[in-house]
Amino acid sequence: MQKKLGLLALCLTVSAYAAEPFDDKFRQLEEILPTPNAYRTASGAPGHAYWQQRADYTISASLDEAKRAITGSEQITYHNNSPDTLGYLWVQLDQNIYRKDSDARMMLTQPSREAWSKPASPEDGYKFEGMRGILAGREFDGGFKIKAVAAGGQPLKYVINRTMMRIDLPQPLKSGEKFVFNIDWSYNINEQKVLGGRSGYEHFDEDKNDLFEIAQWFPRMAAYYDVYGWQHKQFLGSGEFTLEFGDYDVQLTVPADHVVASTGALQNPNEVLSATQRQRLEKARTATAPVVIVTQEEATQAEKSRSSSTKTWHFKASNVRDFAWASSRKFIWDAQGYKKDSTDVLAMSYYPKEGNPLWGKYSTQAIIHTIDKYNKYSFDYPYPTAISVNGPVGGMEYPMISFNGPRPTKDKKTGQLTWSQQTEHGLIGVIIHEVGHNYYPMIINSDERQWTWMDEGLNTFVQYLAEQEWEDGYPSRRGEPRNIVDYMKSRNQVPIMTNSESVLQLGNNAYAKPATGLNILRETILGRELFDYAFREYAQRWKFKRPTPADFFRTMEDASGTDLDWFWRGWFYTTDPVDISVDGITEYGVSTKNPETEKAWKKAQKDAQPVSLSEQRNKALPKRVDAHPELKDFYNEHDEFTVTNKDRNAYAEAVEKLEPWEKQLLAQGKHLYLVDFSNLGGMVMPLVLEIELKSGKKYIERIPAEVWRYSSKKITKLIVTDEPMVGLTQDPYWETADIDTSNNSWPRKVSQSRLELFKTERDRNNLMRDFNTPLKKDEKK
């Protein structure tokens, strides 16, 4: 529609339907976020009285390869840095998830990391592996066997509550004091591919060897902090960990022919490595490409025998929140140093021959790439090692060490090893992700037992940034807004701000949606410069500390200088999708007041109206004035669009009264358009408008989300152009995860798809035919 508008009469309202109830998408989050205090400030930074507990560990453990069991003894020094007096301590017993009567086992429907407790319909059926895991879980003797808990040689009273253990102190532990106690324990190691989980062993039928990935393997102090007190949520499988930082002194006794990969720095290389291995390791520190420490030939040779003796590997790790390790005689081992700014790290990969040639080509390179890029967006990597291990666990992280898949596929007939591009990118991506977890949450120590997104979501976002700097066109699974659209359409959602154990679709909710939201925040809302500064500020503020969601939200606003409460509220606290519709456009030309121009414009508007059917048919009828010309007069030659001298005089008088700048404004000939938008999805978002002009020129106008502040459902926006507008598209680059792009354009664009035609095939049940079908003979007989 096109209209003329007197310039002085132009008055636009941004909101429509003002009588509707006011839904304030921009109200502040004070009623949701906790009140700032001396521990956590309103700016999102740690307060002047911030504190956190500390736990130091000295551990000795032995791996019994034949029994697939671990026996250990640990001394814990617990530092009470809180202002509180503690009457008891809580310890996590995560291995108890494998007890036959554990909550996780009793709720288990499928043995997978994301489905410990999600219901399934029997009609959906089970895979063989799923049923195998359920039945094996009933037989496996899992969980910690606590042999002793003592302090100063005196037994301590303790109570085990499923995956938690309360230790009653002989006397209250006051603020500033420490308490030293010992725990002796053992447990059987689960077969990971059968029972699932984040650690376990893998058995190789071909050479009869095992590969052990050992994690959550010792009783660990539960977290105690200002927001929740003791973190007492049971370990059910989805909610991971929240732990205290400390120093670790660990001795691991394993078969003498095993190679051990571990959190920390090796303290006794002369006792466990050969002279050749030590020489290769030293060379790797300054190498420009990975150096092989244990070759494939050496590892293959080691597979052929079993040592009856043992070696003890001694590791120390400072200021870490956990400790994990892996052990096998099958390990190939390569390493390469990386040194830049304050980072000085030895990147190392451990993998069986089944992982080559893929692992030898990519693993250590991917570690170094991860550290280089995460340093850029977070802080310099502070630890001496970063390790990637190939074993049964598809992807899991611990300080300085991660467990990763996948492997090449071996053809059963030819024995040839091949891999798909998806496998290649899957390996690179999972290494980036799991090594990246050293930053989130191994150093930025968020409470994963409460909020999965604070480690997985933030880490997946930085993973996306690192992947895009690996190669052009890297097919990142998560991060691009268009990849989250199908999930945003689904009804099977919960808000991101949902506790870890209650999250539906963990991958979409805790990984993809927060990562995508941060990408939108970076690219569309804040811009890279503001976002990157604020995101790095968050990392710097909270490294080696424990942030909460409020600390992240407040820091991002504080350091970017932008109120983002509307974004956190919509993207993190609701399931509202983005669906912004372009409803209509009205064109307004600015009246020049010149009667010659304006009456000609009005005549053109009338002439453009469709001719009625009656008028079309009446044109063929004879007219009296045509037969009698004498009947014609002035009005047969002039109409309402004729410019009169009175019109000209009025125009001259009006122009004479105008200021020079007013005359110039009238002469500009701007085109004005009122564009109507509807927010159908509920999530407000900036308008990203691609405007196409009659000349073919296209340009982008970006309007901030605050355009919706007076009306969150419908708005009208004024667009001014130098020439006629012929097209307008909202979100032309699909950068806001709009779930319906069919309503994003004016004029509407035709959606394209394909219709598949199939020949009708009828195969009705036929018992007689099926009964008489020849029985296939067993080809093996």
Coordinates of N, CA and C in Angstrom, one line a residue, residues 32 50 129 162 173 249 281 297 339 359 405 419 508 512 587 609 625 629 655 664 673 678 713 726 760:
I32 N 14.9 -12.9 40.3 CA 15.4 -14.3 40.0 C 16.8 -14.5 40.5
Y50 N 35.2 -13.3 49.4 CA 35.0 -14.6 48.8 C 36.0 -15.7 49.4
E129 N 22.8 -54.2 22.8 CA 23.7 -53.7 23.8 C 23.0 -53.1 25.0
R162 N 24.0 -43.8 49.9 CA 24.1 -44.0 48.4 C 25.4 -43.6 47.8
L173 N 35.1 -28.6 63.4 CA 36.2 -28.0 62.6 C 36.0 -26.5 62.4
D249 N 49.4 -35.9 45.4 CA 50.6 -36.7 45.3 C 50.1 -38.2 45.2
L281 N 61.2 -38.2 24.8 CA 60.3 -37.3 25.5 C 60.9 -35.9 25.7
E297 N 55.2 -50.3 16.7 CA 55.9 -51.6 16.8 C 56.2 -52.1 18.2
K339 N 54.7 -23.8 23.7 CA 55.1 -22.8 24.6 C 54.7 -21.4 24.0
W359 N 44.7 -41.5 14.8 CA 45.1 -40.8 16.0 C 46.5 -40.2 15.9
G405 N 37.1 -40.9 21.8 CA 37.0 -41.7 20.6 C 37.1 -40.8 19.4
W419 N 38.3 -44.5 7.3 CA 37.4 -43.7 8.1 C 36.7 -42.7 7.3
N508 N 21.0 -31.2 23.2 CA 20.4 -29.9 22.7 C 20.3 -28.8 23.8
A512 N 24.0 -27.5 23.0 CA 23.8 -26.7 21.8 C 23.1 -25.4 22.0
E587 N 3.8 2.2 2.3 CA 4.7 3.2 1.8 C 4.1 4.5 1.9
Q609 N -5.8 2.1 -9.8 CA -6.8 1.3 -9.2 C -7.4 0.4 -10.3
V625 N -22.4 12.1 -25.5 CA -21.5 13.2 -25.7 C -20.6 13.0 -26.9
P629 N -21.1 16.5 -29.7 CA -20.0 17.2 -29.0 C -20.3 18.5 -28.4
V655 N 5.8 28.1 0.4 CA 7.2 28.0 0.3 C 7.9 29.2 0.8
Q664 N 15.0 22.4 1.8 CA 15.9 21.4 1.4 C 15.3 20.0 1.7
Y673 N 8.6 4.0 4.8 CA 7.8 2.8 4.8 C 7.5 2.4 6.3
S678 N 5.5 -9.0 13.8 CA 4.9 -9.7 14.9 C 5.9 -10.6 15.5
K713 N 4.8 -8.0 21.4 CA 4.1 -8.9 20.4 C 4.0 -8.3 19.0
V726 N 11.9 -2.4 -2.9 CA 11.2 -3.5 -3.7 C 11.2 -4.8 -2.9
T760 N 2.9 -47.7 -5.6 CA 2.2 -48.4 -4.4 C 2.6 -49.8 -4.4

